[in-house]
mmCIF file of C-alpha atoms in Angstrom:
data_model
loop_
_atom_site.group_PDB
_atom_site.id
_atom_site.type_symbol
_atom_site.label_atom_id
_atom_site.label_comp_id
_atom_site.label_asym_id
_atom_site.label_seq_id
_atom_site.Cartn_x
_atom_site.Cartn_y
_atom_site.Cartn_z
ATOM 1 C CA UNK A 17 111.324 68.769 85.234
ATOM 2 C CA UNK A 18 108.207 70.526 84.136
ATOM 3 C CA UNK A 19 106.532 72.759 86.977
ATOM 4 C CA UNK A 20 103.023 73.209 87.669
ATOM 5 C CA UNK A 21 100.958 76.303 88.198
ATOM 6 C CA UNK A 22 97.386 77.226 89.581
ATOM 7 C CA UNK A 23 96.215 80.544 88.057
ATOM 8 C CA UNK A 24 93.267 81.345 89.999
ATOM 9 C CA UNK A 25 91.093 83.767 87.856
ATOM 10 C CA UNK A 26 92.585 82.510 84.545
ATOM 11 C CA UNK A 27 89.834 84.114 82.440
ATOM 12 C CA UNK A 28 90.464 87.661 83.930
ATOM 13 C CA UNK A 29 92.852 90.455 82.823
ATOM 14 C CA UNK A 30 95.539 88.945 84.410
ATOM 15 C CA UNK A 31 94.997 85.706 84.614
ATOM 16 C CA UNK A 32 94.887 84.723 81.342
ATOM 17 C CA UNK A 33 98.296 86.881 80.656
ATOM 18 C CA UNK A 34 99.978 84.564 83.395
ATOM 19 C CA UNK A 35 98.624 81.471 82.157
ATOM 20 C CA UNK A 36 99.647 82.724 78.569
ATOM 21 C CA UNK A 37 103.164 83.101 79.608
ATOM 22 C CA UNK A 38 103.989 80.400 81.803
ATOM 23 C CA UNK A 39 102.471 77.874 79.038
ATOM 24 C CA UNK A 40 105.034 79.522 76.878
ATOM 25 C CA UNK A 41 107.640 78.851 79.363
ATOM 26 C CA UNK A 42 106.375 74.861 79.407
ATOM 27 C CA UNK A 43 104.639 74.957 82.422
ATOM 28 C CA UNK A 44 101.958 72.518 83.260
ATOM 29 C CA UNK A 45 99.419 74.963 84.015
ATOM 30 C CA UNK A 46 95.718 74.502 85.856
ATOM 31 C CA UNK A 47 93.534 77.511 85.202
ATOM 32 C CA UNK A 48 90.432 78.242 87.893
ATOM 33 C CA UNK A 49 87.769 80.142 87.370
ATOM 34 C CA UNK A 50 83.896 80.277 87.817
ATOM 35 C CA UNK A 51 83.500 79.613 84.748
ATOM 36 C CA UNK A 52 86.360 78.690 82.234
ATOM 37 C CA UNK A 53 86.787 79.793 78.919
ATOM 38 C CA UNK A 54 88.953 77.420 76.781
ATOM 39 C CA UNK A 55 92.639 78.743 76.358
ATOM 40 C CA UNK A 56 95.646 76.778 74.729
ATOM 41 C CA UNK A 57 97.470 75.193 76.875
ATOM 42 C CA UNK A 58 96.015 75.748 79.869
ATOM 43 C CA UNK A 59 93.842 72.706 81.952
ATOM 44 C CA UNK A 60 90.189 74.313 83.184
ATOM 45 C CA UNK A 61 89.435 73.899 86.792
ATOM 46 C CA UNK A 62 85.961 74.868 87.536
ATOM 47 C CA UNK A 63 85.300 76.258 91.155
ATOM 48 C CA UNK A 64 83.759 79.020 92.853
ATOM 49 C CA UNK A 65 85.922 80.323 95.835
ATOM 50 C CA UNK A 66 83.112 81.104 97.813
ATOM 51 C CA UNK A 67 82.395 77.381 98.413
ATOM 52 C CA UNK A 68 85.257 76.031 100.355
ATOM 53 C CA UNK A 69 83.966 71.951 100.111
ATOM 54 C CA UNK A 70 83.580 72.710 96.464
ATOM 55 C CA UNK A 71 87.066 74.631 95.814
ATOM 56 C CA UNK A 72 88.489 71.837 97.734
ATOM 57 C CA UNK A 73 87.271 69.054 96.005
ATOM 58 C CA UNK A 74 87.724 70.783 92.931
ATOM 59 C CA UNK A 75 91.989 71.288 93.824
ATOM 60 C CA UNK A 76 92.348 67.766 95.552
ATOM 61 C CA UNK A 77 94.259 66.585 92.955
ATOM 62 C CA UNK A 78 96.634 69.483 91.947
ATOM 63 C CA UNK A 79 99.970 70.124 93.504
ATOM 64 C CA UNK A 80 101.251 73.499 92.072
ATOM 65 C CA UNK A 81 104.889 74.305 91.956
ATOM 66 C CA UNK A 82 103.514 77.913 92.044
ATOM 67 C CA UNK A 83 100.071 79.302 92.632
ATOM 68 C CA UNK A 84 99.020 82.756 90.987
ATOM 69 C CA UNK A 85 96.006 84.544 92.876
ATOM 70 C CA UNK A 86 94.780 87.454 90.085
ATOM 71 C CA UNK A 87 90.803 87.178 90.977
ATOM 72 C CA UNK A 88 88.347 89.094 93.436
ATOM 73 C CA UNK A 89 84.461 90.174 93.477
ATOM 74 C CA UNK A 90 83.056 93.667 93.890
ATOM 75 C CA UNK A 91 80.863 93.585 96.678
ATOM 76 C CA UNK A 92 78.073 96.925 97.608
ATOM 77 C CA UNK A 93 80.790 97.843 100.500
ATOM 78 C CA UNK A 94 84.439 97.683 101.683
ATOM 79 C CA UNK A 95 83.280 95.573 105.042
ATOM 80 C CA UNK A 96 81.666 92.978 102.276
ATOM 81 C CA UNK A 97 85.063 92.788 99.845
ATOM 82 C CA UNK A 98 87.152 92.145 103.315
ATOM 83 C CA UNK A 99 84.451 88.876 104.141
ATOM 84 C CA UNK A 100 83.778 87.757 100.578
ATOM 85 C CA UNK A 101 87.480 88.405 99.156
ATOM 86 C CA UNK A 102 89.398 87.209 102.291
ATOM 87 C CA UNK A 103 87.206 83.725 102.098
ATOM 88 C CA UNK A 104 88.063 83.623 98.729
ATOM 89 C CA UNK A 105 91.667 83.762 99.674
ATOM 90 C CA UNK A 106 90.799 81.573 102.692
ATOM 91 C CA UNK A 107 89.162 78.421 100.856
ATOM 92 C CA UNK A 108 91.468 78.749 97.949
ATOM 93 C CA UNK A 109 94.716 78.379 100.266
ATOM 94 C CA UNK A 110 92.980 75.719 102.408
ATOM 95 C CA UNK A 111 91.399 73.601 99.667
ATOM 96 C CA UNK A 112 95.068 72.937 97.991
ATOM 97 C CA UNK A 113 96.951 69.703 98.707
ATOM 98 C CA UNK A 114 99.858 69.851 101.440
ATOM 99 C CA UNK A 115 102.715 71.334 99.319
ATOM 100 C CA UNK A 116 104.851 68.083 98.452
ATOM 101 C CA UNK A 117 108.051 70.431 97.826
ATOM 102 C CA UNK A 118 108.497 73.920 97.332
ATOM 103 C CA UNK A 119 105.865 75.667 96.831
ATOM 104 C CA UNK A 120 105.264 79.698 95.968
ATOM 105 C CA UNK A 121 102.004 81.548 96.090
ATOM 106 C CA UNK A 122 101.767 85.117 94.508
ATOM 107 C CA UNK A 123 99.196 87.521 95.025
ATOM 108 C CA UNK A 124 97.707 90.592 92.724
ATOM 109 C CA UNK A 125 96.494 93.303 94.904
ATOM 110 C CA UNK A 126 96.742 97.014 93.556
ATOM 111 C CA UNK A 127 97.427 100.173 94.220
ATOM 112 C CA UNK A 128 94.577 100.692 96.692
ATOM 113 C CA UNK A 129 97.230 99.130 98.674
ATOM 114 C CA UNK A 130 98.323 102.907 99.315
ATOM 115 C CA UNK A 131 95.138 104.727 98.118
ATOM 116 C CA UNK A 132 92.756 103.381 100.213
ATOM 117 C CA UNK A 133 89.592 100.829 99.651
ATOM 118 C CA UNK A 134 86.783 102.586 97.184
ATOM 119 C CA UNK A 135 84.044 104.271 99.467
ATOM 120 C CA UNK A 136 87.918 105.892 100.805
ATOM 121 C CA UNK A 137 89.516 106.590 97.800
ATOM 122 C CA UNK A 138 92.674 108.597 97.645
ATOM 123 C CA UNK A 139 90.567 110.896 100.300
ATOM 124 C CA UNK A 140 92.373 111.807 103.548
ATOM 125 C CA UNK A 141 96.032 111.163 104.603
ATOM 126 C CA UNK A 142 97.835 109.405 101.931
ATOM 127 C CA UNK A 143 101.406 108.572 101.784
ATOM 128 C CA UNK A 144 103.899 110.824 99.533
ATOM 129 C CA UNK A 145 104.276 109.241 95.790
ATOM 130 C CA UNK A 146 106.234 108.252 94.224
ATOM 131 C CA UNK A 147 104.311 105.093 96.127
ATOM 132 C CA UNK A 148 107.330 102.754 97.603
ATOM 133 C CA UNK A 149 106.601 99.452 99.290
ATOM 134 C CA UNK A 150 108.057 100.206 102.946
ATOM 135 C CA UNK A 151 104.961 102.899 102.985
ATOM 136 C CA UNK A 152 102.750 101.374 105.695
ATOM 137 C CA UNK A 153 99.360 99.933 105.695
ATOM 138 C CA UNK A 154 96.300 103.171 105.904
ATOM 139 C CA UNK A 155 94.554 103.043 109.116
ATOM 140 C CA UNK A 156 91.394 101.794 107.222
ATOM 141 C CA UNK A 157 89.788 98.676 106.645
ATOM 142 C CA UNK A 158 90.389 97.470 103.020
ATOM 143 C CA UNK A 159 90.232 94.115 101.486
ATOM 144 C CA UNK A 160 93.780 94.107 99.712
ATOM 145 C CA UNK A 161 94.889 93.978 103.710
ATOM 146 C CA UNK A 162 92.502 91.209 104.556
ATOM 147 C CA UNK A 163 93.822 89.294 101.326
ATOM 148 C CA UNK A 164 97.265 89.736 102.444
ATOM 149 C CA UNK A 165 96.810 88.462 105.773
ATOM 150 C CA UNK A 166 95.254 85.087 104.589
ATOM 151 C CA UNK A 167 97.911 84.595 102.749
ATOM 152 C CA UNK A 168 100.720 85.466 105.335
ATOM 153 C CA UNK A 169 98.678 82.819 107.389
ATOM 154 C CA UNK A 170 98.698 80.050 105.095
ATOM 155 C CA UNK A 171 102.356 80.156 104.501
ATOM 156 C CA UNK A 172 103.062 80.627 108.044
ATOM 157 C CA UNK A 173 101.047 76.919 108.446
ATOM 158 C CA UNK A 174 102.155 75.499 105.607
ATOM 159 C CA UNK A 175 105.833 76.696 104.759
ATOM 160 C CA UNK A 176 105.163 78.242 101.357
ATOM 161 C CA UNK A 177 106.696 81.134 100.206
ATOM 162 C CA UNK A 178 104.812 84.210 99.064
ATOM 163 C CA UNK A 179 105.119 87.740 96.837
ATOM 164 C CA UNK A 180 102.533 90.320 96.453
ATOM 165 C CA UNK A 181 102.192 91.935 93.181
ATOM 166 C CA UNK A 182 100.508 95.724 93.323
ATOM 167 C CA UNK A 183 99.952 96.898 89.819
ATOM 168 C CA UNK A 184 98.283 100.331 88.710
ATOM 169 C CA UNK A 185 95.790 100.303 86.275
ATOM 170 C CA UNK A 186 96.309 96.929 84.283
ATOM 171 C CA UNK A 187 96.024 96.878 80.211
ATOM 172 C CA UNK A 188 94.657 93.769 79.017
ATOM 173 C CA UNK A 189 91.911 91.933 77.166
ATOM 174 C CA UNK A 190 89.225 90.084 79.020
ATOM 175 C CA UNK A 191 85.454 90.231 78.276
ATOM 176 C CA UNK A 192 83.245 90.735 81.324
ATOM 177 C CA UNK A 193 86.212 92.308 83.364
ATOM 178 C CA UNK A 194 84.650 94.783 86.010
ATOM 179 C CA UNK A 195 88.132 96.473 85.772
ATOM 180 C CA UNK A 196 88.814 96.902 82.222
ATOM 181 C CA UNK A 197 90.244 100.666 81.405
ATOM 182 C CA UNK A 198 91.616 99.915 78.072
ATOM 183 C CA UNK A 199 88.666 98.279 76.589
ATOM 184 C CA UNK A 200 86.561 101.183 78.161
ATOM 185 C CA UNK A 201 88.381 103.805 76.195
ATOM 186 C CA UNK A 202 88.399 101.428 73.048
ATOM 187 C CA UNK A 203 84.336 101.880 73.297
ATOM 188 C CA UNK A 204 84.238 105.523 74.235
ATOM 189 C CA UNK A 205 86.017 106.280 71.224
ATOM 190 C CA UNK A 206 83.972 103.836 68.801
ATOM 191 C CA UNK A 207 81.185 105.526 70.140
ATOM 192 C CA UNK A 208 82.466 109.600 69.868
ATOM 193 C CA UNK A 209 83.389 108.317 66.031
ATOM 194 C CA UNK A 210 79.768 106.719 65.501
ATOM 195 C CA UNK A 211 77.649 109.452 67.155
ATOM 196 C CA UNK A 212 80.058 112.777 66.253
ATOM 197 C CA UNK A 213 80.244 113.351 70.115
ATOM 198 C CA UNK A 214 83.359 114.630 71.531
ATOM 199 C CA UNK A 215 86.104 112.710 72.395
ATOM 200 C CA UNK A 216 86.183 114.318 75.959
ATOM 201 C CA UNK A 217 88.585 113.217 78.909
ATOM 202 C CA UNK A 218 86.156 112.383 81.817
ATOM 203 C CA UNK A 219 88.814 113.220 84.644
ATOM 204 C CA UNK A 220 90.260 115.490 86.938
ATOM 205 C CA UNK A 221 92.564 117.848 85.768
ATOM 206 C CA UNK A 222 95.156 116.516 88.156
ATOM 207 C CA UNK A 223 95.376 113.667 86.262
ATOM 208 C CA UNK A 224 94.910 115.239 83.021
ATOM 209 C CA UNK A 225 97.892 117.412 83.902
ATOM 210 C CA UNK A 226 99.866 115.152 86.330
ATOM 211 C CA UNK A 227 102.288 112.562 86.045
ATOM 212 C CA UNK A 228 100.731 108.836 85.889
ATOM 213 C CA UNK A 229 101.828 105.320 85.131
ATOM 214 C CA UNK A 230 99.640 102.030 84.331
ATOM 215 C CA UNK A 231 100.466 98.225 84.537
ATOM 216 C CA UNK A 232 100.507 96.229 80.938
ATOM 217 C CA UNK A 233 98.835 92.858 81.632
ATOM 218 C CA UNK A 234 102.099 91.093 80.192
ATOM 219 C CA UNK A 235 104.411 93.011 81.892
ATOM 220 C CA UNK A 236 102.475 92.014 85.105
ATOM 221 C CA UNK A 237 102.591 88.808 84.055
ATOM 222 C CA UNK A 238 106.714 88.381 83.978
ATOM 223 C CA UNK A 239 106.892 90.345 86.831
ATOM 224 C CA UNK A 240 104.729 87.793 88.401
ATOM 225 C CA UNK A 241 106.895 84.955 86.829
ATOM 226 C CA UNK A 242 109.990 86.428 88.091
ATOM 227 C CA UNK A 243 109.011 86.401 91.480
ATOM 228 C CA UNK A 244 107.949 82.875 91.582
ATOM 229 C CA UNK A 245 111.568 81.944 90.392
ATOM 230 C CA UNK A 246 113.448 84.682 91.818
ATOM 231 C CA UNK A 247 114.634 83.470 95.527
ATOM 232 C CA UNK A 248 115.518 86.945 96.620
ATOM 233 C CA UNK A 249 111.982 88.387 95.414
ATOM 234 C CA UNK A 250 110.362 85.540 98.079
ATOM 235 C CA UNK A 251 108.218 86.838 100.698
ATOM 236 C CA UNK A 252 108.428 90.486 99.108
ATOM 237 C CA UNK A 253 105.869 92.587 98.085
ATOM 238 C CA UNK A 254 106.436 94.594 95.034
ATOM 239 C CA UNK A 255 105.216 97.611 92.668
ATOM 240 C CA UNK A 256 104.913 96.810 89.240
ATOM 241 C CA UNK A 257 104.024 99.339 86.431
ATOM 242 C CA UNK A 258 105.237 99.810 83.096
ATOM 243 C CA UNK A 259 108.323 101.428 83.616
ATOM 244 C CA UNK A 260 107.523 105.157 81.585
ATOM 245 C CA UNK A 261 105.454 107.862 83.110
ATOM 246 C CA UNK A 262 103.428 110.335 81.185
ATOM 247 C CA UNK A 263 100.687 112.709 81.306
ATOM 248 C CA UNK A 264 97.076 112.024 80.042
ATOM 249 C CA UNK A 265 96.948 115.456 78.211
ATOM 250 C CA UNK A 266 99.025 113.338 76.027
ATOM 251 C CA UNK A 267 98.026 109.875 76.186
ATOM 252 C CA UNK A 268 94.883 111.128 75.086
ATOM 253 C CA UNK A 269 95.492 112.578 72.158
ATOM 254 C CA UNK A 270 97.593 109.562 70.816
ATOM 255 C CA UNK A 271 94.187 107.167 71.487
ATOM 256 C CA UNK A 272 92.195 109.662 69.614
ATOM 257 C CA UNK A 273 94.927 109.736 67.103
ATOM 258 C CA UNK A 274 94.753 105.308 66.925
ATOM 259 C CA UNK A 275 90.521 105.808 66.390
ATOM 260 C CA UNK A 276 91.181 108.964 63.711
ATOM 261 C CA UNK A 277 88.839 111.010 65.898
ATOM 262 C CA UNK A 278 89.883 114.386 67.761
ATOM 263 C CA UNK A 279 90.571 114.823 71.433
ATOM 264 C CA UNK A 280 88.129 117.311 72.586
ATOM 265 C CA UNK A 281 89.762 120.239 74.844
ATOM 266 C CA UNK A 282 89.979 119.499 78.395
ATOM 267 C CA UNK A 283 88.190 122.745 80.423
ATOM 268 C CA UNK A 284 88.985 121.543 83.560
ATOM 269 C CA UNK A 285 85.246 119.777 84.116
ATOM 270 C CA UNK A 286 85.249 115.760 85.424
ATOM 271 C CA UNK A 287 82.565 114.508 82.967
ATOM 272 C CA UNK A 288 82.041 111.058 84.466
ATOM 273 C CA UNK A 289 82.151 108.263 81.355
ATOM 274 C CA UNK A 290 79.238 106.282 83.632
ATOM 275 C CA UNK A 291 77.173 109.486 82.732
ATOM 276 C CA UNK A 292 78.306 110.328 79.328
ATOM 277 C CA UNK A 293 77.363 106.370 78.354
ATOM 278 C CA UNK A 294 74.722 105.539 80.472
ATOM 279 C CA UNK A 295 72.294 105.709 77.737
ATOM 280 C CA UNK A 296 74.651 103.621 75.028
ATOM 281 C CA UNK A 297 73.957 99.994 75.797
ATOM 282 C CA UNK A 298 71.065 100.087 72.709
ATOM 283 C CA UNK A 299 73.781 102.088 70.283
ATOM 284 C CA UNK A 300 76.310 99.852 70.974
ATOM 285 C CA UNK A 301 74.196 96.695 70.164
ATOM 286 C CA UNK A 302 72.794 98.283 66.773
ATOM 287 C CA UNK A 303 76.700 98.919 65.977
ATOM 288 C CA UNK A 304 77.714 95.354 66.978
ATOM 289 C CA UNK A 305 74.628 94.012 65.130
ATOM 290 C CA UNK A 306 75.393 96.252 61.677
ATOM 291 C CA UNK A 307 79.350 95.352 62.121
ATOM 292 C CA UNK A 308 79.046 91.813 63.010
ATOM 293 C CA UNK A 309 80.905 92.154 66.283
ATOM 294 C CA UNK A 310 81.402 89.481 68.645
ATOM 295 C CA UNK A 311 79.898 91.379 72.104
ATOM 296 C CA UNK A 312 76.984 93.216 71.346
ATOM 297 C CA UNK A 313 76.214 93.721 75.495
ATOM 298 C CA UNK A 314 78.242 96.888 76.447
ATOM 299 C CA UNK A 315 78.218 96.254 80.300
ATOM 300 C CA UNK A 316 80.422 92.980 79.683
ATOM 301 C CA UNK A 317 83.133 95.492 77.641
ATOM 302 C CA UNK A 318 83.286 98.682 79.391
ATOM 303 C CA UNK A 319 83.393 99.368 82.986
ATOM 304 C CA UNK A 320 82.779 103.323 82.871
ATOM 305 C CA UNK A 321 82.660 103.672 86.908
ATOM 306 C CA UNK A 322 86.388 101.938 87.404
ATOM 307 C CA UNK A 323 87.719 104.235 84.201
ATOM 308 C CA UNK A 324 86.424 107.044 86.353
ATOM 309 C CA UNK A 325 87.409 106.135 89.785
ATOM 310 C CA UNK A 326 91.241 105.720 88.072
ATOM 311 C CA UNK A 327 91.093 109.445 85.626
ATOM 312 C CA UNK A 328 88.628 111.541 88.424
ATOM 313 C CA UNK A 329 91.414 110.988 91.295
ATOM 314 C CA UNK A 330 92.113 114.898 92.797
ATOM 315 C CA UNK A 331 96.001 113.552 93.248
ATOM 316 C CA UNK A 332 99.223 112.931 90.954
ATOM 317 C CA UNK A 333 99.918 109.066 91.034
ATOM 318 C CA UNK A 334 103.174 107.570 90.156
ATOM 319 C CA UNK A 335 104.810 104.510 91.123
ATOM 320 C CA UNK A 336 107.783 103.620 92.199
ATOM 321 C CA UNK A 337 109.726 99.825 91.037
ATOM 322 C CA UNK A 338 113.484 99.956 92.311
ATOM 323 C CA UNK A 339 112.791 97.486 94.600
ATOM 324 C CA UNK A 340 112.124 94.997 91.603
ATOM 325 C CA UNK A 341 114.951 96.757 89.780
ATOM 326 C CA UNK A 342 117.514 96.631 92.700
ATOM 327 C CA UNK A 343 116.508 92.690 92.080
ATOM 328 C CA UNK A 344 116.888 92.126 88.739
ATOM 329 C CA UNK A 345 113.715 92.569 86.982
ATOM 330 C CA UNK A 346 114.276 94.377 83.912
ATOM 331 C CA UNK A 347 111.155 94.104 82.254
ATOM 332 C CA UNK A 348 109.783 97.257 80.482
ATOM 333 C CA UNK A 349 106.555 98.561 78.486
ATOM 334 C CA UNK A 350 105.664 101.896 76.654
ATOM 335 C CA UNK A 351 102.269 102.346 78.358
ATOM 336 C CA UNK A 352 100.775 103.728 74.516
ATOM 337 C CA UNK A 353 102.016 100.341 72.944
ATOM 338 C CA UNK A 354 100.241 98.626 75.572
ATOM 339 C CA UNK A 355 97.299 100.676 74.897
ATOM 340 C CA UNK A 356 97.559 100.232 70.818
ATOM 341 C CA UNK A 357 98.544 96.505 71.094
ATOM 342 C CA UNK A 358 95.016 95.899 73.183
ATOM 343 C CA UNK A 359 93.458 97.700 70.435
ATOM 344 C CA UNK A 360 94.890 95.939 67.570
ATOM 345 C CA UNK A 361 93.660 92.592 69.802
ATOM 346 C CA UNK A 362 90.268 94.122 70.174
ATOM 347 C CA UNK A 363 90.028 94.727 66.390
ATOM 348 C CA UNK A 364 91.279 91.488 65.689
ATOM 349 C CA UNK A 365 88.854 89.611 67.631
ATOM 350 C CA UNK A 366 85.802 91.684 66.497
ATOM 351 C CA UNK A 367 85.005 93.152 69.917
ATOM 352 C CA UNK A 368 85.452 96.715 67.996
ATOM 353 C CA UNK A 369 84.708 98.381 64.291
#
């Protein structure tokens, strides 16, 4: 029997990796957003969380097998994302039909999860990495916790099971993203090759010299799969990164290596990438305007104060994934194929030179 799935945020990062996959696996699969973009194989529903009469109406008529929650909206403060992103959460869980049979509802979160919200991040205590799921909650409010509860709610009401998913910094192609690493390299460099400007990590030289992981979007997506069909991973939450670790001193020089520019030295100096391209919305249109390039707005590609939250972090992050692996998810992802794969994608669909 063919299943059904809801991917809520189907146009995002994630999203539309999930509803890629599980249309590949012959799901029937119902993608929400705001605003959906047309994808193969996947059935647009238009809704806005925020309105719960709306959402409702919008979901009266789907019954999903499984239900994949990969969306959220930056608000100016953490008390704001805990109201606005727990409502989402909230409306989205109450709006859906009864469950008519078993029914599984995963949720994204991140690894803020362990870092703390933004205006905290990785400032004060933190727990020891590698980061392992038994680590407690922080004593401080974040929305990731405020998601979580709505969701241990619903299922408590409505006998679904549940997984949360809690990648590090996701690879993946989605215009407009406000979370969007990859692409925001991809720029940097086309611009450090147009202009002769160094190709200069913006960071911290923890992170230039420490170990790090990342999260492909695909890999995310079977891990998010797996969970859904994987009784032992029910009412779990999980890491989920790539699998490799490795040092930016090194990643970097392999993306300068993909755009055949140099990486610059690294003295030691965080040289935000919201400063070094705050002035490059104009450049970036005359390049997408002489090249014929598909996004000529730079704000809806790169998202320079995320890039810099992740690289200017003053600690070592890694991640740890036996918990998945004691389960049987063997899924694995060299975090520089994920990164040349995106760019080869990027290329491809004329959102880069």
């Amino acid at each position: 029997m063919t299943k059904t799935a809801l991917v809520v945020g189907a146009s995002g990062i994630v999203g539309s990796a999930a509803a890629d996959l599980l249309a590949a696996q012959g799901w029937t699969v119902h993608g929400l957003a705001r605003r959906p973009v047309e994808r193969a194989g996947v059935k647009p529903v238009a809704a806005d969380l925020q309105d719960a009469a709306a959402t409702a109406e919008a979901l009266r008529d789907i019954d999903p097998d499984a239900v994949f929650i990969t969306t959220w909206l930056r608000q100016d403060s953490e008390a704001e994302n805990i109201r606005v992103n727990s409502a989402m959460v909230r409306n989205l869980l109450d709006g859906l039909p009864k469950p008519t049979g078993p029914r599984h509802v995963a949720l994204v979160t991140g690894l803020k999860h362990y870092l703390g919200p933004f205006e905290a991040y990785g400032k004060g205590s933190l727990p020891q990495t590698p980061f392992r799921e038994e680590q407690g909650r922080l004593d401080v409010e974040n929305f990731y916790y405020a998601q979580e509860d709505e969701v241990f709610a619903a299922a408590a009401r409505d006998d679904f099971t549940w997984s949360v998913h809690r990648p590090h910094t996701v690879i993946g192609l989605a215009v407009g993203n406000a979370m969007n690493m990859g692409t925001t390299l991809a720029v940097y460099a086309t611009l450090c090759r147009e202009t002769g400007r160094p190709f200069t990590f913006p960071g911290s030289a923890a992170q230039w010299s420490g170990l790090t992981d990342m999260t492909d979007a695909n890999q995310l997506a079977r891990h998010l799969l797996w969970a859904a069909q994987t009784e032992a991973a029910h009412d779990q939450a999980f890491n989920v990164v790539n699998g490799d670790v490795f040092r930016w001193q090194w990643m970097w020089s392999r993306i300068a290596d993909w755009f055949g520019i140099e990486a610059a030295p690294f003295d030691g100096t965080v040289r935000p990438l919201e400063q070094q391209m705050a002035a490059d919305a104009g450049l970036w249109r005359e390049i997408a305007t002489r090249e014929g390039l598909a996004e000529p707005d730079l704000a809806r590609l790169a998202s320079p104060w995320h890039t810099d939250a992740d690289l200017g972090r003053p600690i070592e992050v890694v991640t740890d994934m036996s918990k998945s692996r004691r389960l049987g998810f063997t899924g694995y992802q060299p975090t520089d194929d994920a990164f040349f794969a995106l760019f080869e994608r990027l290329r491809a669909g004329r959102l880069i030179p």
